[in-house]
């Protein structure tokens, strides 16, 4: 009997072309044998953000090489792989098509199982690559396109507690960085730029801080940054203060909203020293990590962050999600479409647009 389960993961939902080989040993411990990421930062930098057509073309140019590298580095070949997992959404449709189609082609030509992965599920399960996380757990997913609190009941079973009603946290970082004249990608550059700034210098708004449960709103914060930035043109010290004050305000918002989410989680699941997972690109921010760790300590939650290499988009988390779905017999047909929008909790209300009422 074969003892190890080996999956090829493919990720092309936005601007990283990635392929990985993840293996599950007989004790059910995953091992990342390779995780190749080809970033398109340089290509999109001059446009200040991701250009979809450029991203898709770049995925097409790189995907063959990236998959070959993932096989070479892991000393694996496609014949011995047990299944293929590829991101099917949410993301840029033209980018998703590249990885999804190549994943389906490999699986169909070699007659292997195929698993279509929700990118958000990849992030949600990513800390499990390094340590065992116990279900149910509370998840804060903070990336460039999404910011949500969810109860992760099991692989494939999610209950949304709150979400952003406008900008995602990563998006707020990127837009603020742009206002301050920092290069794309804004998040990591702003974190660095803010290091020597005075984080109490500017008092910035915290929209819907006392209402809306653990839903978030960040558009007003970005507008306030834009207003303040007009008075400090060219003054580098003040710019750093503004960056630091922005990051401080995000932390204050996340603190208050996380406390509400923890309370809601405990009411639904019971109080029992549960895991609190923070995942997605913004989980790489050290100031945010420290802030959330502190909250966990005083509220009986165990914090778990993915290793830095698994915070941003990567195929290891896609292969890992694929393995877990495959073990639950959740494979997909080659007809599975790419989806630009694909919530983890399909029953959650849509929280954007006019007419939205928050209590
Ligand atoms: O998960 P991810 O790689 O892609 C999406 O699924 O969106 O997240 C990318 C987002 C970007 O908005 C990026 O600026 C942000 O994560 N990000 C950060 C940091 N590193 C990445 N934001 C704040 N601080 C960071 N250190
Ligand atoms: Zn992502």
Short mmCIF file of C-alpha atoms and ligand atoms in Angstrom, two decimals:
data_model
loop_
_atom_site.label_atom_id
_atom_site.label_comp_id
_atom_site.label_asym_id
_atom_site.label_seq_id
_atom_site.Cartn_x
_atom_site.Cartn_y
_atom_site.Cartn_z
CA UNK A 1 0.00 0.00 0.00
CA UNK A 2 1.21 3.50 -0.83
CA UNK A 3 1.95 5.36 2.40
CA UNK A 4 2.33 8.96 1.28
CA UNK A 5 -0.10 11.25 -0.49
CA UNK A 6 1.51 13.74 -2.86
CA UNK A 7 -0.27 16.72 -4.45
CA UNK A 8 0.69 19.30 -7.02
CA UNK A 9 -0.82 22.71 -6.21
CA UNK A 10 -1.20 25.53 -8.73
CA UNK A 11 -2.02 29.18 -7.89
CA UNK A 12 -2.59 32.00 -10.42
CA UNK A 13 -5.49 34.00 -8.92
CA UNK A 14 -3.76 37.39 -8.95
CA UNK A 15 -0.14 38.38 -9.55
CA UNK A 16 1.89 35.43 -8.26
CA UNK A 17 2.49 32.40 -10.48
CA UNK A 18 3.06 29.51 -8.10
CA UNK A 19 3.34 25.71 -8.08
CA UNK A 20 4.10 23.46 -5.12
CA UNK A 21 4.45 19.84 -4.14
CA UNK A 22 3.08 18.94 -0.72
CA UNK A 23 3.25 15.45 0.72
CA UNK A 24 1.26 13.94 3.56
CA UNK A 25 3.16 11.28 5.48
CA UNK A 26 1.62 8.20 7.06
CA UNK A 27 1.14 10.07 10.35
CA UNK A 28 -0.91 12.71 8.49
CA UNK A 29 1.76 15.41 8.75
CA UNK A 30 2.16 17.62 5.68
CA UNK A 31 5.58 18.43 4.26
CA UNK A 32 6.19 21.15 1.69
CA UNK A 33 8.67 19.59 -0.75
CA UNK A 34 8.71 22.66 -2.97
CA UNK A 35 6.88 25.98 -3.21
CA UNK A 36 7.95 27.98 -6.25
CA UNK A 37 6.62 31.54 -6.48
CA UNK A 38 7.25 33.79 -9.45
CA UNK A 39 6.20 37.30 -8.45
CA UNK A 40 5.08 39.86 -11.02
CA UNK A 41 5.79 42.85 -8.74
CA UNK A 42 8.31 44.38 -11.14
CA UNK A 43 5.82 44.19 -14.04
CA UNK A 44 2.97 45.92 -12.19
CA UNK A 45 5.08 48.37 -10.14
CA UNK A 46 5.08 51.10 -12.76
CA UNK A 47 1.26 50.99 -12.95
CA UNK A 48 0.87 51.21 -9.15
CA UNK A 49 -1.34 48.09 -9.04
CA UNK A 50 -2.16 44.82 -10.79
CA UNK A 51 -3.10 45.09 -14.49
CA UNK A 52 -5.26 41.99 -15.22
CA UNK A 53 -4.25 41.41 -18.88
CA UNK A 54 -0.59 41.81 -18.02
CA UNK A 55 -0.98 39.41 -15.11
CA UNK A 56 -2.65 36.76 -17.29
CA UNK A 57 0.02 37.02 -19.99
CA UNK A 58 2.74 36.76 -17.40
CA UNK A 59 1.12 33.64 -15.85
CA UNK A 60 1.02 32.07 -19.33
CA UNK A 61 4.69 32.84 -19.89
CA UNK A 62 5.81 31.46 -16.52
CA UNK A 63 3.50 28.63 -15.53
CA UNK A 64 5.34 25.83 -17.38
CA UNK A 65 8.67 26.79 -15.86
CA UNK A 66 7.20 27.17 -12.36
CA UNK A 67 5.54 23.73 -12.46
CA UNK A 68 8.73 22.11 -13.80
CA UNK A 69 10.76 23.78 -11.04
CA UNK A 70 8.34 22.58 -8.35
CA UNK A 71 8.77 19.00 -9.65
CA UNK A 72 12.55 19.28 -10.01
CA UNK A 73 13.06 20.75 -6.56
CA UNK A 74 10.87 18.14 -4.89
CA UNK A 75 12.42 15.32 -6.96
CA UNK A 76 8.91 14.30 -8.00
CA UNK A 77 7.38 13.61 -11.39
CA UNK A 78 3.82 14.00 -12.56
CA UNK A 79 3.33 10.22 -12.80
CA UNK A 80 3.87 9.76 -9.04
CA UNK A 81 1.70 12.70 -8.01
CA UNK A 82 -1.62 11.52 -6.49
CA UNK A 83 -3.72 14.53 -7.42
CA UNK A 84 -3.73 18.08 -8.74
CA UNK A 85 -5.26 21.08 -6.95
CA UNK A 86 -5.66 24.43 -8.68
CA UNK A 87 -7.20 27.72 -7.54
CA UNK A 88 -10.59 28.25 -9.22
CA UNK A 89 -11.52 31.56 -7.50
CA UNK A 90 -12.03 34.15 -6.25
CA UNK A 91 -9.65 36.37 -8.20
CA UNK A 92 -9.01 37.87 -11.61
CA UNK A 93 -10.86 35.68 -14.09
CA UNK A 94 -8.20 35.96 -16.82
CA UNK A 95 -5.48 34.99 -14.34
CA UNK A 96 -7.47 32.14 -12.77
CA UNK A 97 -8.05 30.55 -16.19
CA UNK A 98 -4.32 29.98 -16.71
CA UNK A 99 -3.67 27.87 -13.60
CA UNK A 100 -7.09 26.22 -13.55
CA UNK A 101 -6.84 25.08 -17.19
CA UNK A 102 -3.34 23.74 -16.88
CA UNK A 103 -4.31 21.92 -13.67
CA UNK A 104 -7.30 20.32 -15.40
CA UNK A 105 -5.19 19.40 -18.46
CA UNK A 106 -2.52 17.65 -16.37
CA UNK A 107 -5.14 15.82 -14.32
CA UNK A 108 -7.18 14.73 -17.33
CA UNK A 109 -4.22 13.63 -19.46
CA UNK A 110 -2.76 11.55 -16.62
CA UNK A 111 -6.12 10.39 -15.30
CA UNK A 112 -5.50 11.85 -11.83
CA UNK A 113 -8.01 13.30 -9.33
CA UNK A 114 -8.58 17.04 -9.67
CA UNK A 115 -9.57 19.45 -6.88
CA UNK A 116 -10.74 23.03 -7.59
CA UNK A 117 -9.72 25.21 -4.66
CA UNK A 118 -11.27 28.34 -3.23
CA UNK A 119 -8.26 30.64 -2.74
CA UNK A 120 -9.74 31.84 0.57
CA UNK A 121 -9.88 28.25 1.82
CA UNK A 122 -6.20 27.96 0.90
CA UNK A 123 -5.44 30.93 3.20
CA UNK A 124 -7.87 29.67 5.89
CA UNK A 125 -6.12 26.29 6.20
CA UNK A 126 -2.56 27.55 5.60
CA UNK A 127 -1.26 27.50 9.24
CA UNK A 128 -1.98 23.73 9.23
CA UNK A 129 1.06 23.30 6.95
CA UNK A 130 3.25 23.74 10.03
CA UNK A 131 1.20 22.74 13.05
CA UNK A 132 -2.03 21.05 13.90
CA UNK A 133 -4.93 23.49 14.23
CA UNK A 134 -8.03 22.23 16.00
CA UNK A 135 -11.53 22.67 14.56
CA UNK A 136 -13.58 24.70 15.20
CA UNK A 137 -11.39 27.78 15.15
CA UNK A 138 -11.81 31.51 14.73
CA UNK A 139 -10.28 32.90 11.54
CA UNK A 140 -9.36 36.46 10.66
CA UNK A 141 -8.62 36.47 6.95
CA UNK A 142 -6.91 39.70 5.90
CA UNK A 143 -5.70 39.99 2.31
CA UNK A 144 -5.75 42.41 -0.59
CA UNK A 145 -9.32 41.59 -1.61
CA UNK A 146 -10.92 40.21 1.55
CA UNK A 147 -11.21 40.94 5.27
CA UNK A 148 -13.43 38.58 7.21
CA UNK A 149 -14.01 36.94 10.56
CA UNK A 150 -15.19 33.33 10.16
CA UNK A 151 -15.80 30.27 12.27
CA UNK A 152 -13.98 27.42 10.55
CA UNK A 153 -16.05 24.41 11.57
CA UNK A 154 -14.27 21.93 9.32
CA UNK A 155 -12.63 21.76 5.89
CA UNK A 156 -15.35 23.15 3.60
CA UNK A 157 -17.62 24.41 6.40
CA UNK A 158 -17.42 28.12 7.19
CA UNK A 159 -19.65 30.50 9.08
CA UNK A 160 -19.04 34.19 8.45
CA UNK A 161 -19.28 36.47 11.49
CA UNK A 162 -18.24 39.71 9.84
CA UNK A 163 -16.66 41.21 6.76
CA UNK A 164 -15.58 44.55 5.39
CA UNK A 165 -18.38 46.65 3.96
CA UNK A 166 -15.97 48.58 1.70
CA UNK A 167 -12.16 48.24 1.47
CA UNK A 168 -10.19 45.16 2.55
CA UNK A 169 -7.35 45.71 5.04
CA UNK A 170 -4.67 44.99 2.40
CA UNK A 171 -6.44 47.31 -0.01
CA UNK A 172 -6.45 50.08 2.62
CA UNK A 173 -2.68 49.57 3.09
CA UNK A 174 -2.11 49.63 -0.68
CA UNK A 175 -4.23 52.78 -1.23
CA UNK A 176 -2.67 54.60 1.73
CA UNK A 177 0.82 53.67 0.50
CA UNK A 178 -0.03 55.09 -2.92
CA UNK A 179 -1.28 58.34 -1.35
CA UNK A 180 2.03 58.57 0.52
CA UNK A 181 3.98 57.98 -2.69
CA UNK A 182 5.27 54.53 -1.69
CA UNK A 183 5.81 51.85 -4.29
CA UNK A 184 3.53 48.89 -5.03
CA UNK A 185 2.97 46.53 -3.19
CA UNK A 186 1.96 49.05 -0.58
CA UNK A 187 1.47 46.86 2.50
CA UNK A 188 5.04 45.75 3.22
CA UNK A 189 6.47 49.09 2.07
CA UNK A 190 4.15 51.03 4.37
CA UNK A 191 5.02 48.81 7.35
CA UNK A 192 8.70 49.54 6.80
CA UNK A 193 8.16 53.26 6.18
CA UNK A 194 6.09 53.59 9.37
CA UNK A 195 8.78 52.07 11.61
CA UNK A 196 10.27 55.39 12.75
CA UNK A 197 6.99 57.36 12.64
CA UNK A 198 4.99 58.62 15.62
CA UNK A 199 1.85 56.50 15.59
CA UNK A 200 -0.12 58.90 17.84
CA UNK A 201 0.63 62.04 15.80
CA UNK A 202 -2.53 61.98 13.68
CA UNK A 203 -5.94 61.13 15.09
CA UNK A 204 -7.69 59.19 12.33
CA UNK A 205 -11.30 57.97 12.23
CA UNK A 206 -12.38 54.44 13.10
CA UNK A 207 -15.55 53.97 11.01
CA UNK A 208 -18.43 51.84 12.45
CA UNK A 209 -16.31 51.12 15.52
CA UNK A 210 -19.32 51.11 17.87
CA UNK A 211 -21.83 49.38 15.61
CA UNK A 212 -22.08 46.70 12.93
CA UNK A 213 -20.85 43.83 15.14
CA UNK A 214 -17.49 42.61 13.86
CA UNK A 215 -18.02 44.02 10.38
CA UNK A 216 -15.30 46.42 9.25
CA UNK A 217 -15.26 49.67 7.31
CA UNK A 218 -12.01 51.27 6.14
CA UNK A 219 -12.88 53.57 3.24
CA UNK A 220 -13.34 56.58 5.56
CA UNK A 221 -9.92 56.00 7.08
CA UNK A 222 -8.27 56.12 3.66
CA UNK A 223 -10.16 59.36 2.83
CA UNK A 224 -8.89 60.90 6.09
CA UNK A 225 -5.32 59.90 5.15
CA UNK A 226 -5.80 61.57 1.76
CA UNK A 227 -7.03 64.78 3.46
CA UNK A 228 -4.10 64.90 5.92
CA UNK A 229 -1.57 64.08 3.19
CA UNK A 230 -2.46 67.28 1.32
CA UNK A 231 -1.04 69.38 4.17
CA UNK A 232 2.26 67.56 4.51
CA UNK A 233 3.59 67.39 0.96
CA UNK A 234 7.33 66.73 0.91
CA UNK A 235 7.66 66.60 4.71
CA UNK A 236 9.11 63.13 5.14
CA UNK A 237 8.87 63.02 8.96
CA UNK A 238 5.18 63.92 8.86
CA UNK A 239 4.60 61.35 6.13
CA UNK A 240 6.13 58.69 8.36
CA UNK A 241 3.91 59.87 11.22
CA UNK A 242 0.88 59.56 8.95
CA UNK A 243 1.86 56.03 7.87
CA UNK A 244 2.41 55.00 11.51
CA UNK A 245 -0.88 56.62 12.62
CA UNK A 246 -2.71 54.78 9.82
CA UNK A 247 -1.23 51.44 10.93
CA UNK A 248 -2.02 52.25 14.58
CA UNK A 249 -5.66 53.00 13.65
CA UNK A 250 -5.97 49.73 11.70
CA UNK A 251 -4.68 47.96 14.81
CA UNK A 252 -7.21 49.74 17.04
CA UNK A 253 -10.03 48.74 14.67
CA UNK A 254 -8.82 45.14 14.49
CA UNK A 255 -8.49 45.01 18.29
CA UNK A 256 -12.07 46.13 18.92
CA UNK A 257 -13.56 43.98 16.15
CA UNK A 258 -11.53 40.89 17.12
CA UNK A 259 -12.87 41.15 20.69
CA UNK A 260 -16.42 41.17 19.31
CA UNK A 261 -15.67 38.23 16.99
CA UNK A 262 -14.15 36.28 19.91
CA UNK A 263 -17.27 36.88 21.99
CA UNK A 264 -19.53 35.76 19.12
CA UNK A 265 -17.33 32.69 18.56
CA UNK A 266 -17.48 31.72 22.25
CA UNK A 267 -21.27 32.17 22.30
CA UNK A 268 -21.64 29.81 19.33
CA UNK A 269 -18.92 27.28 20.05
CA UNK A 270 -18.34 27.52 23.81
CA UNK A 271 -15.34 28.89 25.67
CA UNK A 272 -12.46 26.41 25.46
CA UNK A 273 -9.11 27.93 24.65
CA UNK A 274 -9.73 27.74 20.90
CA UNK A 275 -7.30 28.50 18.10
CA UNK A 276 -7.36 31.95 16.51
CA UNK A 277 -5.89 31.86 13.02
CA UNK A 278 -4.82 35.02 11.21
CA UNK A 279 -4.13 34.41 7.52
CA UNK A 280 -3.73 36.23 4.19
CA UNK A 281 -1.10 38.67 2.96
CA UNK A 282 -1.60 41.22 5.78
CA UNK A 283 -0.86 38.50 8.36
CA UNK A 284 2.79 39.14 7.45
CA UNK A 285 2.60 42.54 9.20
CA UNK A 286 4.60 42.26 12.44
CA UNK A 287 2.87 45.15 14.23
CA UNK A 288 -0.54 43.58 13.50
CA UNK A 289 0.74 40.15 14.59
CA UNK A 290 1.94 41.52 17.95
CA UNK A 291 -1.32 43.36 18.52
CA UNK A 292 -3.43 40.25 17.85
CA UNK A 293 -1.16 38.01 19.93
CA UNK A 294 -1.71 40.31 22.91
CA UNK A 295 -5.48 40.12 22.50
CA UNK A 296 -5.28 36.31 22.38
CA UNK A 297 -3.27 36.18 25.60
CA UNK A 298 -5.89 38.10 27.57
CA UNK A 299 -8.86 36.26 26.01
CA UNK A 300 -7.84 32.59 26.15
CA UNK A 301 -7.29 32.05 22.44
CA UNK A 302 -4.21 30.37 20.91
CA UNK A 303 -2.86 32.55 18.12
CA UNK A 304 -1.64 30.93 14.89
CA UNK A 305 -0.08 32.76 12.00
CA UNK A 306 1.26 31.08 8.86
CA UNK A 307 5.00 31.26 8.42
CA UNK A 308 5.86 34.44 6.42
CA UNK A 309 6.43 32.41 3.23
CA UNK A 310 2.81 31.14 3.43
CA UNK A 311 1.09 34.48 4.22
CA UNK A 312 1.02 35.86 0.68
CA UNK A 313 -0.29 33.93 -2.29
CA UNK A 314 1.43 30.58 -2.74
CA UNK A 315 0.65 27.15 -4.16
CA UNK A 316 1.68 25.18 -1.05
CA UNK A 317 -1.53 26.31 0.68
CA UNK A 318 -3.50 25.28 -2.45
CA UNK A 319 -1.92 21.80 -2.53
CA UNK A 320 -2.58 21.46 1.21
CA UNK A 321 -6.25 22.45 0.82
CA UNK A 322 -6.41 19.97 -2.09
CA UNK A 323 -5.06 17.13 0.06
CA UNK A 324 -7.58 17.85 2.80
CA UNK A 325 -10.52 18.02 0.39
CA UNK A 326 -9.35 14.88 -1.41
CA UNK A 327 -9.25 13.03 1.92
CA UNK A 328 -12.90 13.97 2.36
CA UNK A 329 -13.70 12.71 -1.17
CA UNK A 330 -14.33 16.26 -2.35
CA UNK A 331 -12.89 16.08 -5.88
CA UNK A 332 -14.15 18.16 -8.79
CA UNK A 333 -15.05 17.66 -12.42
CA UNK A 334 -13.14 19.17 -15.32
CA UNK A 335 -16.21 21.34 -16.01
CA UNK A 336 -15.60 23.38 -12.80
CA UNK A 337 -15.57 27.05 -13.86
CA UNK A 338 -13.32 29.87 -12.68
CA UNK A 339 -15.19 32.29 -10.41
CA UNK A 340 -14.29 35.89 -9.75
CA UNK A 341 -16.51 35.94 -6.62
CA UNK A 342 -16.71 32.90 -4.36
CA UNK A 343 -17.51 33.45 -0.65
CA UNK A 344 -16.49 30.78 1.83
CA UNK A 345 -19.87 31.05 3.55
CA UNK A 346 -22.43 30.96 0.73
CA UNK A 347 -25.24 31.89 3.14
CA UNK A 348 -23.56 35.10 4.36
CA UNK A 349 -25.34 38.34 3.38
CA UNK A 350 -23.69 40.50 0.72
CA UNK A 351 -22.35 43.46 2.70
CA UNK A 352 -21.51 46.04 0.08
CA UNK A 353 -23.40 48.76 -1.78
CA UNK A 354 -26.09 51.34 -1.06
CA UNK A 355 -28.98 50.51 1.25
CA UNK A 356 -26.81 48.48 3.63
CA UNK A 357 -28.11 48.77 7.21
CA UNK A 358 -25.82 48.12 10.17
CA UNK A 359 -27.02 47.84 13.76
O1 LIG B 1 -3.12 37.22 0.31
P1 LIG B 1 -2.44 38.17 -0.60
O2 LIG B 1 -1.02 37.87 -1.01
O3 LIG B 1 -3.26 38.34 -1.92
C1 LIG B 1 -4.66 38.38 -1.91
O4 LIG B 1 -5.27 37.28 -1.84
O5 LIG B 1 -5.19 39.51 -1.92
O6 LIG B 1 -2.50 39.60 0.08
C2 LIG B 1 -1.93 40.71 -0.54
C3 LIG B 1 -2.18 41.91 0.33
C4 LIG B 1 -1.76 43.21 -0.35
O7 LIG B 1 -2.76 44.17 -0.17
C5 LIG B 1 -0.49 43.56 0.40
O8 LIG B 1 -0.21 44.95 0.43
C6 LIG B 1 -0.82 43.05 1.79
O9 LIG B 1 -1.43 41.81 1.55
N1 LIG B 1 0.39 42.88 2.61
C7 LIG B 1 0.65 43.59 3.73
C8 LIG B 1 1.93 43.19 4.18
N2 LIG B 1 2.40 42.24 3.33
C9 LIG B 1 1.44 42.06 2.37
N3 LIG B 1 -0.08 44.53 4.36
C10 LIG B 1 0.45 45.09 5.47
N4 LIG B 1 1.66 44.77 5.95
C11 LIG B 1 2.44 43.84 5.35
N5 LIG B 1 3.64 43.52 5.84
ZN1 LIG B 2 -4.48 35.65 -1.28
#
